[in-house]
Short mmCIF file of C-alpha atoms in Angstrom, two decimals:
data_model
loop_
_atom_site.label_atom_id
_atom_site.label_comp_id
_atom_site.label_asym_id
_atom_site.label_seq_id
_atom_site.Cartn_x
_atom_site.Cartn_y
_atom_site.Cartn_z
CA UNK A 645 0.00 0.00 0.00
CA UNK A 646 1.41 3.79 -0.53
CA UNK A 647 0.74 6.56 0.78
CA UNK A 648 -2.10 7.72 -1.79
CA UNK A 649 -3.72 4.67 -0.91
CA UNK A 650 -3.55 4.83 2.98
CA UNK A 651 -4.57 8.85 2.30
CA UNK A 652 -7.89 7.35 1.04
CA UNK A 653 -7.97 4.66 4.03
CA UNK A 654 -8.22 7.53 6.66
CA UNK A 655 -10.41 9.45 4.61
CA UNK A 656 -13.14 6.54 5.43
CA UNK A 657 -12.34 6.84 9.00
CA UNK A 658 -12.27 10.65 9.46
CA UNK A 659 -14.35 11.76 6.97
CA UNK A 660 -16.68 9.14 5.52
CA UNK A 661 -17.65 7.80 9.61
CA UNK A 662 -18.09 10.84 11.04
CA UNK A 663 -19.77 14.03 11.51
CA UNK A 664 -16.92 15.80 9.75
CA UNK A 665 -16.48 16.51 6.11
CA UNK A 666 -12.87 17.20 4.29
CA UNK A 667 -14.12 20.23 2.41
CA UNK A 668 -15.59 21.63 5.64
CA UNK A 669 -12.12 20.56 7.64
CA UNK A 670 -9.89 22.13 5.12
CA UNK A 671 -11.93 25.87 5.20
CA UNK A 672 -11.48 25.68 8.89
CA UNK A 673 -7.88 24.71 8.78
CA UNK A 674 -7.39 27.87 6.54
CA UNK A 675 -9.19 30.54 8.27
CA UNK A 676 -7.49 29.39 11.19
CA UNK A 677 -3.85 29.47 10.09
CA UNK A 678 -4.31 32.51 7.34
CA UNK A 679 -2.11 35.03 9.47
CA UNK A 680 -0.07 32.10 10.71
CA UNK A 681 4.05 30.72 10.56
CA UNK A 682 2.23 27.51 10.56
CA UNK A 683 -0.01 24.80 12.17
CA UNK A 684 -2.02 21.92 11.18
CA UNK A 685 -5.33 19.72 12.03
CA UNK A 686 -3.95 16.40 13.56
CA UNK A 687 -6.84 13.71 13.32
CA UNK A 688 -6.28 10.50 14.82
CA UNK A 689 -8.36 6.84 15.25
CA UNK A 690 -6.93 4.36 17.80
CA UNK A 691 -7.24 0.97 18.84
CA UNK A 692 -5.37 -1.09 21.62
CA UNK A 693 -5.76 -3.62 23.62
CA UNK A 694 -3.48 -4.94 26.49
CA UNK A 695 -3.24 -8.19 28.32
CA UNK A 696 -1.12 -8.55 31.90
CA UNK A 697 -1.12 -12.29 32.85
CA UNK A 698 0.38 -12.90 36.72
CA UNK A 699 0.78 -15.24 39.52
CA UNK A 700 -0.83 -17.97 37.11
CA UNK A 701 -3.84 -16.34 35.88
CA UNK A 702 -4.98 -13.46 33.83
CA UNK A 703 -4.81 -10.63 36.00
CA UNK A 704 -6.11 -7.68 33.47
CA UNK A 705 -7.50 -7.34 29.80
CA UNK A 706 -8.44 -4.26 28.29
CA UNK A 707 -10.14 -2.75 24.53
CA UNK A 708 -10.22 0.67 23.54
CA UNK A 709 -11.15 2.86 21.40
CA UNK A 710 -10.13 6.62 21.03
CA UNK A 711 -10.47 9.17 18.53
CA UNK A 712 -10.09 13.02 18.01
CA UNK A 713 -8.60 16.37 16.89
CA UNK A 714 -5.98 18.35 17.75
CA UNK A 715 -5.84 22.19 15.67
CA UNK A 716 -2.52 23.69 16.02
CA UNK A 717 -1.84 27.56 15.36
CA UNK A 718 1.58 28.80 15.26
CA UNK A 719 3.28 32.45 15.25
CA UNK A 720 6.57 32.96 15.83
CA UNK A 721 6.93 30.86 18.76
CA UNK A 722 3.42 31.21 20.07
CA UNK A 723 1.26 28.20 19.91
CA UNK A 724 -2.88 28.49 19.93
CA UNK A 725 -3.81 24.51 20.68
CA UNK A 726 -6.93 22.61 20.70
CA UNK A 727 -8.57 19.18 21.00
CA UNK A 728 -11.52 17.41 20.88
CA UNK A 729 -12.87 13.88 21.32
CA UNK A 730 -15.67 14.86 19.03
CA UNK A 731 -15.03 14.84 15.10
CA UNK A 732 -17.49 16.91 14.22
CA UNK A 733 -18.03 20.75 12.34
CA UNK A 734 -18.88 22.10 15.56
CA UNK A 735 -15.69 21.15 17.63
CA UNK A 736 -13.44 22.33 14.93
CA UNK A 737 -15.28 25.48 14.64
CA UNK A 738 -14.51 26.19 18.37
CA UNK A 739 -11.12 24.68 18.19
CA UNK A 740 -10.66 27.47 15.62
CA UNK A 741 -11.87 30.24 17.05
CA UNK A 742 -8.97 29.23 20.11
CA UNK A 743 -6.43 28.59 18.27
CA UNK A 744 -6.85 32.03 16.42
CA UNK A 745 -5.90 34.38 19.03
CA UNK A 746 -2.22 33.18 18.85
CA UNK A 747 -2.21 34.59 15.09
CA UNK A 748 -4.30 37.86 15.53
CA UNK A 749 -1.41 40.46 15.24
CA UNK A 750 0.14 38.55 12.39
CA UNK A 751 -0.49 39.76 8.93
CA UNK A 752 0.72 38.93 5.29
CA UNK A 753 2.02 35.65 6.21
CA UNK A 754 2.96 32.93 3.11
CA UNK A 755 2.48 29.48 4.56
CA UNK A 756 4.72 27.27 3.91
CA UNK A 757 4.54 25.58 0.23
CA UNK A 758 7.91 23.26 -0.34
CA UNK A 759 7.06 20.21 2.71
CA UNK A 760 7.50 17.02 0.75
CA UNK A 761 4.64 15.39 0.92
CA UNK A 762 5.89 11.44 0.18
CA UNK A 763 7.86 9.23 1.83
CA UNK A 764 8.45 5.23 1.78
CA UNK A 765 5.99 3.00 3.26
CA UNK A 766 8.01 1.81 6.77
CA UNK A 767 5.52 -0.88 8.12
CA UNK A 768 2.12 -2.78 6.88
CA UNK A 769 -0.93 -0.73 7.68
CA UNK A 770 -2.93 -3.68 8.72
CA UNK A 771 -4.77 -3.98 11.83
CA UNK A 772 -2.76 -6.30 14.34
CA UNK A 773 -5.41 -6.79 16.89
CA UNK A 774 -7.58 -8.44 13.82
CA UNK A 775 -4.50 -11.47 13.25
CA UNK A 776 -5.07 -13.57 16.41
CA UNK A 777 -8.43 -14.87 18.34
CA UNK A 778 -8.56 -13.34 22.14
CA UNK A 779 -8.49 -17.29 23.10
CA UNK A 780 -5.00 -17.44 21.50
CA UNK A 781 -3.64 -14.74 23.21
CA UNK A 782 -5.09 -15.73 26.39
CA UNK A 783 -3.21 -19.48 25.32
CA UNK A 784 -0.29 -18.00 24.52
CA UNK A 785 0.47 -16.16 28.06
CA UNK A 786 -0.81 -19.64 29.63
CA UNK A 787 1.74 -21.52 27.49
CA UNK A 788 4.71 -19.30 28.37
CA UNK A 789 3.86 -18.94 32.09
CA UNK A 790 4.31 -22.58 31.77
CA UNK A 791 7.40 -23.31 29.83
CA UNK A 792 9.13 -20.42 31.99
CA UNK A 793 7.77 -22.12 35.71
CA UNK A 794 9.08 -25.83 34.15
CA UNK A 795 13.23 -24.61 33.13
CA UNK A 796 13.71 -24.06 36.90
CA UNK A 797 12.43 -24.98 40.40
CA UNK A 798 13.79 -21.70 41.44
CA UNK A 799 11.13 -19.20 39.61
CA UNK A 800 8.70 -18.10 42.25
CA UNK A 801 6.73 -15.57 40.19
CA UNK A 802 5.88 -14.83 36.43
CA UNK A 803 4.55 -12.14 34.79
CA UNK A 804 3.66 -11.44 31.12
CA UNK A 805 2.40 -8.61 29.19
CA UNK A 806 0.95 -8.90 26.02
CA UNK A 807 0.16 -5.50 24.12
CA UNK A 808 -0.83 -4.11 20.30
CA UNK A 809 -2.01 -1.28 18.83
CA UNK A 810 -3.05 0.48 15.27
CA UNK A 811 -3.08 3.91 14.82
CA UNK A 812 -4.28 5.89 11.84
CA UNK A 813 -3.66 9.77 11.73
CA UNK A 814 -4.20 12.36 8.72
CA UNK A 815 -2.64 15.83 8.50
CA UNK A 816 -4.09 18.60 7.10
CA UNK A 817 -2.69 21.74 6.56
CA UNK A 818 -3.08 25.34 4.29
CA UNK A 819 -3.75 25.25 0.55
CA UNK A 820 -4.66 21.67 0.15
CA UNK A 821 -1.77 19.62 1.88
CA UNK A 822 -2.56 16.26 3.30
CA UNK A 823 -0.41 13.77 4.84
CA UNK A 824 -1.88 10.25 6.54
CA UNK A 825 -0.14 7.62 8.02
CA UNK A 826 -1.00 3.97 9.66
CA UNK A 827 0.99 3.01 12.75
CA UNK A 828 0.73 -0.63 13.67
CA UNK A 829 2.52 -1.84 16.83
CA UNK A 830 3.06 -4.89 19.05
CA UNK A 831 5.13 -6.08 22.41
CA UNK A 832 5.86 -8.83 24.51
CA UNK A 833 7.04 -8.46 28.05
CA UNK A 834 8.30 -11.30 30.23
CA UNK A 835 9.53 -10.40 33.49
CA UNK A 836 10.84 -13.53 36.22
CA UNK A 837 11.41 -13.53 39.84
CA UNK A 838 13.84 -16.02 41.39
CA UNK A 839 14.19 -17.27 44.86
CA UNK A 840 17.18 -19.28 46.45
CA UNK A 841 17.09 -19.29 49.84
CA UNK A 842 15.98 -15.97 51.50
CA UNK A 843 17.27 -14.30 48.23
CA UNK A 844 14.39 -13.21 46.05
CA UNK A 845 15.57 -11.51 42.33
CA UNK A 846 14.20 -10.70 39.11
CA UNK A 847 15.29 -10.40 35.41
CA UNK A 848 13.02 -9.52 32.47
CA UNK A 849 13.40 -9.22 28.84
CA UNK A 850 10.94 -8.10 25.48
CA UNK A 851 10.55 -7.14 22.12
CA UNK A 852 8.46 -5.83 19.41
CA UNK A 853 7.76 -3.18 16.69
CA UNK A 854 5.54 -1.75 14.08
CA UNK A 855 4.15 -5.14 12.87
CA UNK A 856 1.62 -7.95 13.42
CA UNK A 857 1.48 -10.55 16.10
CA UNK A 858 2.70 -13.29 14.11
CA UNK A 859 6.64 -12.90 15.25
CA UNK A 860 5.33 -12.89 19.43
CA UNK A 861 3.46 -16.22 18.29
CA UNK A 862 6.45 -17.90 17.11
CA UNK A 863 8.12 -20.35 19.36
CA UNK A 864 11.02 -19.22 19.27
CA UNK A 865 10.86 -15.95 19.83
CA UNK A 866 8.91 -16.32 22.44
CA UNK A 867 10.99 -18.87 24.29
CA UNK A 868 14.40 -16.86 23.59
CA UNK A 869 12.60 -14.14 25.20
CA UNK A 870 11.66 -16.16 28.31
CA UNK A 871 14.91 -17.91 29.12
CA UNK A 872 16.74 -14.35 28.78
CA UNK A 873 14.16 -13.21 31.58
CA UNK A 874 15.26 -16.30 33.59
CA UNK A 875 18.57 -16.28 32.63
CA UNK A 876 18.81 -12.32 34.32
CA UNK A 877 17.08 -13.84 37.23
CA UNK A 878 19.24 -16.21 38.00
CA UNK A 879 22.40 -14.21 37.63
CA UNK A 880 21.01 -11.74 40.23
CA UNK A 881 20.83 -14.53 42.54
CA UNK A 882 24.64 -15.50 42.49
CA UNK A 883 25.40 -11.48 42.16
CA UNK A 884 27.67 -9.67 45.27
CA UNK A 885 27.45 -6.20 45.70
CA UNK A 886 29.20 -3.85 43.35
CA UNK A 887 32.28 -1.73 43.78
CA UNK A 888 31.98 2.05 44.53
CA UNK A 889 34.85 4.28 42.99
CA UNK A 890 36.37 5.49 39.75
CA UNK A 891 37.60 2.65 37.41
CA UNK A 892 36.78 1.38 33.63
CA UNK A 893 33.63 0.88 32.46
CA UNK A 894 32.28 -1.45 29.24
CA UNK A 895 28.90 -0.84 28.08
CA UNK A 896 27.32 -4.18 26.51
CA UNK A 897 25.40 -3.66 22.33
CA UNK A 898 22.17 -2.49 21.99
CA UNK A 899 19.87 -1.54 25.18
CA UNK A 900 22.79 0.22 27.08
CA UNK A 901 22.69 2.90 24.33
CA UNK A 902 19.35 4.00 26.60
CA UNK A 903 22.21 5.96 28.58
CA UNK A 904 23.20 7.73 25.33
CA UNK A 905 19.41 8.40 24.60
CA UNK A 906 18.94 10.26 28.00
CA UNK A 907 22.17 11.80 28.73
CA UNK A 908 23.51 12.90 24.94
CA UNK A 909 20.03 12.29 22.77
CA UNK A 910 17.71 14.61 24.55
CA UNK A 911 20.06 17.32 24.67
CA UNK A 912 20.59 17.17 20.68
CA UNK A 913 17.01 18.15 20.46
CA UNK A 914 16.23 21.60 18.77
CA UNK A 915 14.14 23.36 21.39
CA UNK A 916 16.44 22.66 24.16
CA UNK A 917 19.24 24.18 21.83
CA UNK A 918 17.33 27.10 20.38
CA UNK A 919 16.38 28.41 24.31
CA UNK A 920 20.25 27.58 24.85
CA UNK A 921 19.38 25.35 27.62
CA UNK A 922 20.86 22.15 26.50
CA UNK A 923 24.60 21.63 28.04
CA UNK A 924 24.99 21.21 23.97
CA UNK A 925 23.67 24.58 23.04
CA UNK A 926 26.78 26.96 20.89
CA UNK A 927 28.75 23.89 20.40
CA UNK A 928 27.95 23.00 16.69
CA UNK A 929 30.98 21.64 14.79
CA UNK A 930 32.89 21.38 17.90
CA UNK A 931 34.53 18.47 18.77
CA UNK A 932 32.22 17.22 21.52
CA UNK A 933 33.43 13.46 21.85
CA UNK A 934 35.91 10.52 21.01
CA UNK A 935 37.19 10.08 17.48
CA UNK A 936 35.11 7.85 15.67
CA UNK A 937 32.26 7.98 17.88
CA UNK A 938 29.26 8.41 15.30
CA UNK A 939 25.86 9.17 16.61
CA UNK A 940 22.76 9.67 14.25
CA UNK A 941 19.05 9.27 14.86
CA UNK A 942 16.68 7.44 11.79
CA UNK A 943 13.25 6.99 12.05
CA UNK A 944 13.60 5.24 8.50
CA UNK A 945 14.41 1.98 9.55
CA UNK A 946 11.75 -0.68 8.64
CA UNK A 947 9.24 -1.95 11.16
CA UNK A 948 11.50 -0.38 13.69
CA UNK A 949 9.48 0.48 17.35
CA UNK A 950 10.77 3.83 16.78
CA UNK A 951 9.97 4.81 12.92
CA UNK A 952 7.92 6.60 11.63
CA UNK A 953 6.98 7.04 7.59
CA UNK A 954 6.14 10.39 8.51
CA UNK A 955 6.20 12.81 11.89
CA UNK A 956 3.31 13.68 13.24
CA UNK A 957 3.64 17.06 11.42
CA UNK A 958 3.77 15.56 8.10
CA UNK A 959 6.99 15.38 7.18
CA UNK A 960 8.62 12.54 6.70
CA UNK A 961 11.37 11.14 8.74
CA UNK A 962 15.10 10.99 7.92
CA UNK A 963 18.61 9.89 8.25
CA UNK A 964 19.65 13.21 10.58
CA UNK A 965 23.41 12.58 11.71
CA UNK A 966 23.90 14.39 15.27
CA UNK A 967 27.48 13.35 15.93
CA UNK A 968 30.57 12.68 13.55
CA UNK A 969 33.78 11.56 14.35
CA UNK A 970 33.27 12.89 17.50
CA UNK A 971 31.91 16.62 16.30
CA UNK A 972 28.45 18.18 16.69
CA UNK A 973 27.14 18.41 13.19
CA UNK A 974 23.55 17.99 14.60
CA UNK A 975 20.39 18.67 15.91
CA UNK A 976 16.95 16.87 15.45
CA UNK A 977 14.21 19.45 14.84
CA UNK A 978 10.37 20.34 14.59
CA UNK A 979 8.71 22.73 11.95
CA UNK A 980 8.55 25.29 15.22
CA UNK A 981 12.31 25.33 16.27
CA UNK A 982 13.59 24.86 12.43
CA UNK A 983 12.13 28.10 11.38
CA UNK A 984 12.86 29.35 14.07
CA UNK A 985 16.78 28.54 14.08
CA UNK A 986 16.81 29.26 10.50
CA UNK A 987 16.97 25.68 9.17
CA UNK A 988 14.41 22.71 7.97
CA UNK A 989 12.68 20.31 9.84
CA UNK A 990 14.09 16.52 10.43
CA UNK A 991 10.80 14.82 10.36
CA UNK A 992 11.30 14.84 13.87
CA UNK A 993 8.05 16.23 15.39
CA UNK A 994 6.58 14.07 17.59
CA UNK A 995 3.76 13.75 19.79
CA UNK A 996 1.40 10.84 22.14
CA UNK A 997 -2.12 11.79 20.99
CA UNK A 998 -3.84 14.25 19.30
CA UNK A 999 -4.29 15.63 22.88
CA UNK A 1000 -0.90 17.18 22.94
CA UNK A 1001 1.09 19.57 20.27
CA UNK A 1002 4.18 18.35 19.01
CA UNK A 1003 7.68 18.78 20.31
CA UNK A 1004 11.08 17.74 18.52
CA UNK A 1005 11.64 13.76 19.45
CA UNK A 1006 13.78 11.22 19.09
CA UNK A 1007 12.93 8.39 16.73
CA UNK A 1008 15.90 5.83 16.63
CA UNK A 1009 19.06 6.35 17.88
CA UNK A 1010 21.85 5.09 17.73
CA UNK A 1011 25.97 4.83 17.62
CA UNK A 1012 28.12 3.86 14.43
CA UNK A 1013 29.95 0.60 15.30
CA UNK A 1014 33.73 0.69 15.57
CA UNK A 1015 36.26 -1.80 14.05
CA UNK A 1016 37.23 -3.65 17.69
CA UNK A 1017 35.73 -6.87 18.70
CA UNK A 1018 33.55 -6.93 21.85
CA UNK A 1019 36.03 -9.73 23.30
CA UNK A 1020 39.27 -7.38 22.62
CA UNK A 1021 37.62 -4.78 24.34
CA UNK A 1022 36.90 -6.90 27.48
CA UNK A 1023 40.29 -8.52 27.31
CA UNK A 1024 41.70 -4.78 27.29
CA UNK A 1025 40.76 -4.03 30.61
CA UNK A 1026 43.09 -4.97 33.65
CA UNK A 1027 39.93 -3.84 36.05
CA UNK A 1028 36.54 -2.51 35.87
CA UNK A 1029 33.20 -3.21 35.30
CA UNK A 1030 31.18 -4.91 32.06
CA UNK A 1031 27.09 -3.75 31.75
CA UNK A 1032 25.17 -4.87 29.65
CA UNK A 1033 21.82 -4.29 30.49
CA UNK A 1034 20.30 -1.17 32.30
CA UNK A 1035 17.33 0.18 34.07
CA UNK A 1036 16.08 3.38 35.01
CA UNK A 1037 18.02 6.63 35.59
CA UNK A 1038 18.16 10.10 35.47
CA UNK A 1039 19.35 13.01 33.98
CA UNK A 1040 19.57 17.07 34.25
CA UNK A 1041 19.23 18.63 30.35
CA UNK A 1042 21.14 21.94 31.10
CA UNK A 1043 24.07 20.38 32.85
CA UNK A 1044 24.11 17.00 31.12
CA UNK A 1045 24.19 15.13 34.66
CA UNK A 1046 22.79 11.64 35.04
CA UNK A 1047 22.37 8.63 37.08
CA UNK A 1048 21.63 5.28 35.70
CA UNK A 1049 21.06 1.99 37.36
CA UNK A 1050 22.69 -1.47 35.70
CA UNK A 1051 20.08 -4.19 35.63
CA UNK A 1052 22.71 -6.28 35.44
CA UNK A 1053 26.35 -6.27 35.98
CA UNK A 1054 29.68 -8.34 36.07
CA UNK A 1055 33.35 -7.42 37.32
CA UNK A 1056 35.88 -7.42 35.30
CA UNK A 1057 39.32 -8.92 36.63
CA UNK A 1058 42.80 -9.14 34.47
CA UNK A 1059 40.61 -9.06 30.69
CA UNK A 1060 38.21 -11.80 31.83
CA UNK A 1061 34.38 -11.43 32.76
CA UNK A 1062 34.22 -12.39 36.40
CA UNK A 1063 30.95 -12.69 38.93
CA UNK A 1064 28.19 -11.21 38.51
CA UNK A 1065 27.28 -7.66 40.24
CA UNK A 1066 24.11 -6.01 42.12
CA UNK A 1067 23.48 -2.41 42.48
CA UNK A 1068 25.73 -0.77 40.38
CA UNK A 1069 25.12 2.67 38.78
CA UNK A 1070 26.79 5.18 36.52
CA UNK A 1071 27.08 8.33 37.47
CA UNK A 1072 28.42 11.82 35.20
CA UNK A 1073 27.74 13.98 32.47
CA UNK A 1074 26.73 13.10 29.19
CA UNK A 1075 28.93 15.33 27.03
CA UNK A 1076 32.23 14.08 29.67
CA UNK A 1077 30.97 10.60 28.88
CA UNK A 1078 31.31 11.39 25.27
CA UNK A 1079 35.30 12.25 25.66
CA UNK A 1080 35.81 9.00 27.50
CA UNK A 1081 34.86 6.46 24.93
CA UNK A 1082 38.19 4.84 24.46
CA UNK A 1083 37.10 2.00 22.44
CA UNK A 1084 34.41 1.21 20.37
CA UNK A 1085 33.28 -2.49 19.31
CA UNK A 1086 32.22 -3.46 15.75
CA UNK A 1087 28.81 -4.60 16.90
CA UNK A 1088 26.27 -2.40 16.97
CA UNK A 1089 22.99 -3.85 17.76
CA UNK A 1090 20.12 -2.00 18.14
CA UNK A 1091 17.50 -2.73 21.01
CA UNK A 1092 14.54 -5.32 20.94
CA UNK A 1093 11.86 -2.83 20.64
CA UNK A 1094 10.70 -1.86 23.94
CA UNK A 1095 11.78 1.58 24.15
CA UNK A 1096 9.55 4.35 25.63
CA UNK A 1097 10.50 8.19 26.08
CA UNK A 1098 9.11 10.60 27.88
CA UNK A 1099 9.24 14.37 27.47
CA UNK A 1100 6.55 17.43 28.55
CA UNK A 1101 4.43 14.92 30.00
CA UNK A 1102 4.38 12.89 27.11
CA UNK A 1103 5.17 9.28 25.67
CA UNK A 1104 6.23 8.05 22.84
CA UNK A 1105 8.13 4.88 21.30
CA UNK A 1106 11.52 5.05 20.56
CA UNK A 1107 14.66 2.79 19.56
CA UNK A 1108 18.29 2.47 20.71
CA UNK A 1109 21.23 0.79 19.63
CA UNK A 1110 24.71 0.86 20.21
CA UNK A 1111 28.46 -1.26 19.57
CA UNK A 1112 30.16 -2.63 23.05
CA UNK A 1113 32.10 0.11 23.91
CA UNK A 1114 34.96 0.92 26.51
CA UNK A 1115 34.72 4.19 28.89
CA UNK A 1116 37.30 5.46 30.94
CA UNK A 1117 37.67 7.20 34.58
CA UNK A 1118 33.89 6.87 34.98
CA UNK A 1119 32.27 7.43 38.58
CA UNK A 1120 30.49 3.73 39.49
CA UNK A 1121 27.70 3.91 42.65
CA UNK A 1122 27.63 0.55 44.32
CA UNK A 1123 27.20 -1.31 47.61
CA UNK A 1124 30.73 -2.51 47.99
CA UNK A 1125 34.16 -0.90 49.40
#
């Protein structure tokens, strides 16, 4: 399916369902964004459904059904927004007459004519929740909850979350233009708690992505899945407390790069850099990190949690590099903060629901591998400390400060991976972490597809990735001497 033909798609939703009509929509988009820098009508139709099976049974399943308007007015850096539930003439007349105010002192104002208006086709726009039978599903958790209790007496708890969604949105904007896209997504959770002893731990592990059901169903999947959960588990059982102190630090492929998303990613975003309050802000083409560290964000990457075949402004997503060979050469930007900063937008507008205007987001993101092999980079360090998973943390956009929790941990002793560790953090600045990258591996994974990131109160799905890579002199928080 292109894009003409998904256009036509959401027209039967939003136009041909409803109390709305195109023609109608259209005048109302233009009276309300004549004397505007821009804006646009955001209409969106969503289904989801979510299933949390625990302690043996299923503890929660839920439908639902949403749909609505969001009407967008933009001048200079003002913003006139309003929603509605209801997609009807009479909302968007009201939602007009708000949104107006923000544009009543502009005049003579050419909207703008040159936004591409095509892009690829980045996922299949049909319906997930229609592939599978809620008895399946149901089986499914069932069959996992078993397979995971039956690889080890030690597994004292199980739970498993089963989600998908479809999305349809269509974009209208001044003289005619009209974007739609179709946003399919699915995810498995499995998360495991362990007990040996009086030692209770837990491990967990996911995927998914902009596509059906049918790759959760499959047995293998599934099952690799579940035995990482386990796996995690058990390794927290036999863990000892981590070192505190200043030594080496490797950061394992893929997920880890979630430290890179929070402490370098969010402060390559325009706004932050146009109100110079990013710790990033002034430093374009500076040399801001290692040689050869490579960092670029691409929400054009097939079926991909965190792509998009076009922003939720209408444009459609790129290839936008952020770091190269170590310089700035980046930042990811809305329509708002492009103008604004004199450049074009990166397809990087993003935002959770028609409820909400957009902000500049991160789609995927992710480091260039290196030409080192993960093993050579373990074997180079004498002592230190090898992550490669990690939790929750924090981080501080103006100064680049962060904390961030390892989910799981091992010491390294004399090049060799030694026992596992529990309660180790990293703590220091993103752009300081940047100049310590001393090696970088030739494996750059990206994550599984379970990536979620939140900014101005909002969520939205994301991707990471990342090579192994080695950091130097970094600042570890643990429960050890």
């Amino acid at each position: 399916m292109n894009m003409q033909e998904i256009l036509v798609q959401t027209d039967e939703l939003f136009f041909n369902k409803t109390d709305l009509r195109l023609a109608a929509a259209q005048n109302h988009v233009n009276e309300a964004l004549f004397n505007a820098d821009d804006g646009e009508l955001f209409l969106e139709y969503n289904q989801s459904e979510s299933f949390l099976w625990d302690d043996g049974k299923l503890k929660n399943s839920s439908f639902d059904t949403t749909k609505g308007f969001g009407l967008r007015c933009v001048s200079d850096e003002s913003i006139g927004f309003a929603f509605s539930v209801n997609l009807d003439e009479n909302s968007l007349k009201e939602a007009k007459n708000t949104v107006k105010t923000a544009s009543k002192n502009r005049i003579n104002v050419s909207p703008d004519k040159n936004m591409e208006k095509t892009n690829s086709v980045l996922y299949s726009p049909h319906n997930p929740l229609l592939g599978k039978k809620f008895e399946e599903k149901i089986l499914l958790l069932q069959e996992i909850d078993a397979y995971v209790r039956n690889k080890s007496p030690l597994v004292r708890q199980v739970s498993i979350s089963l989600s998908g969604s479809w999305k349809a949105v269509q974009i209208l904007k001044t003289d005619g233009f009209r974007a739609a896209d179709i946003r399919p997504m699915v995810r498995l959770n499995v998360s495991v708690v362990a007990q040996k002893g009086d030692k209770m731990e837990g491990g967990g592990s996911g995927f998914g992505g902009r596509e059906s059901y049918e790759r959760i169903f499959t047995k293998k999947e599934w099952q690799n899945t579940a035995d990482e959960a386990l796996r995690k588990a058990l390794v927290n059982l036999e863990a000892n407390p981590a070192p505190a102190g200043e030594m080496t630090v490797v950061l394992g492929s893929g997920w880890p790069a979630v430290l890179l998303h929070e402490a370098v990613g969010h402060g390559l975003e325009g706004d932050f850099n146009r109100k110079k309050t990013s710790v990033f802000s002034g430093l374009m083409g500076e040399q801001i990190a290692s040689k050869g560290v490579t960092i670029i964000d691409d929400g054009t990457i097939t079926g991909r949690r965190g792509s998009l075949s076009i922003d939720d402004e209408g444009t459609p997503t790129k290839q936008t590099a952020l770091i190269e060979d170590g310089k700035l050469v980046g930042y990811m930007q809305d329509r708002l903060n492009a103008r604004l900063m004199k450049t074009s937008s990166t397809g990087n507008g993003r935002r959770e629901s028609f409820a909400y205007p957009p902000y500049p987001r991160m789609t995927n993101t992710f480091m260039h591998k290196g030409d080192i092999s993960k093993e050579e980079i373990i074997a180079s360090v004498k002592h230190g400390i090898y992550a490669p998973d990690f939790g929750g943390g924090q981080v501080d956009i103006t100064s680049g400060k962060f904390v961030f929790s390892a989910n799981e941990a091992y010491e390294i002793e004399n090049g060799k991976i030694g026992q596992p560790l529990k309660g180790a953090s990293l703590v220091g600045s993103g752009i300081e972490t940047l100049k310590r990258i001393s090696m970088i591996g030739n494996d750059t994974m990206l994550d599984s597809g379970v990536g979620t990131c939140g900014k101005a109160g909002q969520s939205v799905p994301c991707g990471v990735g990342q090579p192994t890579m080695r950091l130097e002199n970094m600042t570890v928080g643990g429960q050890g001497s």
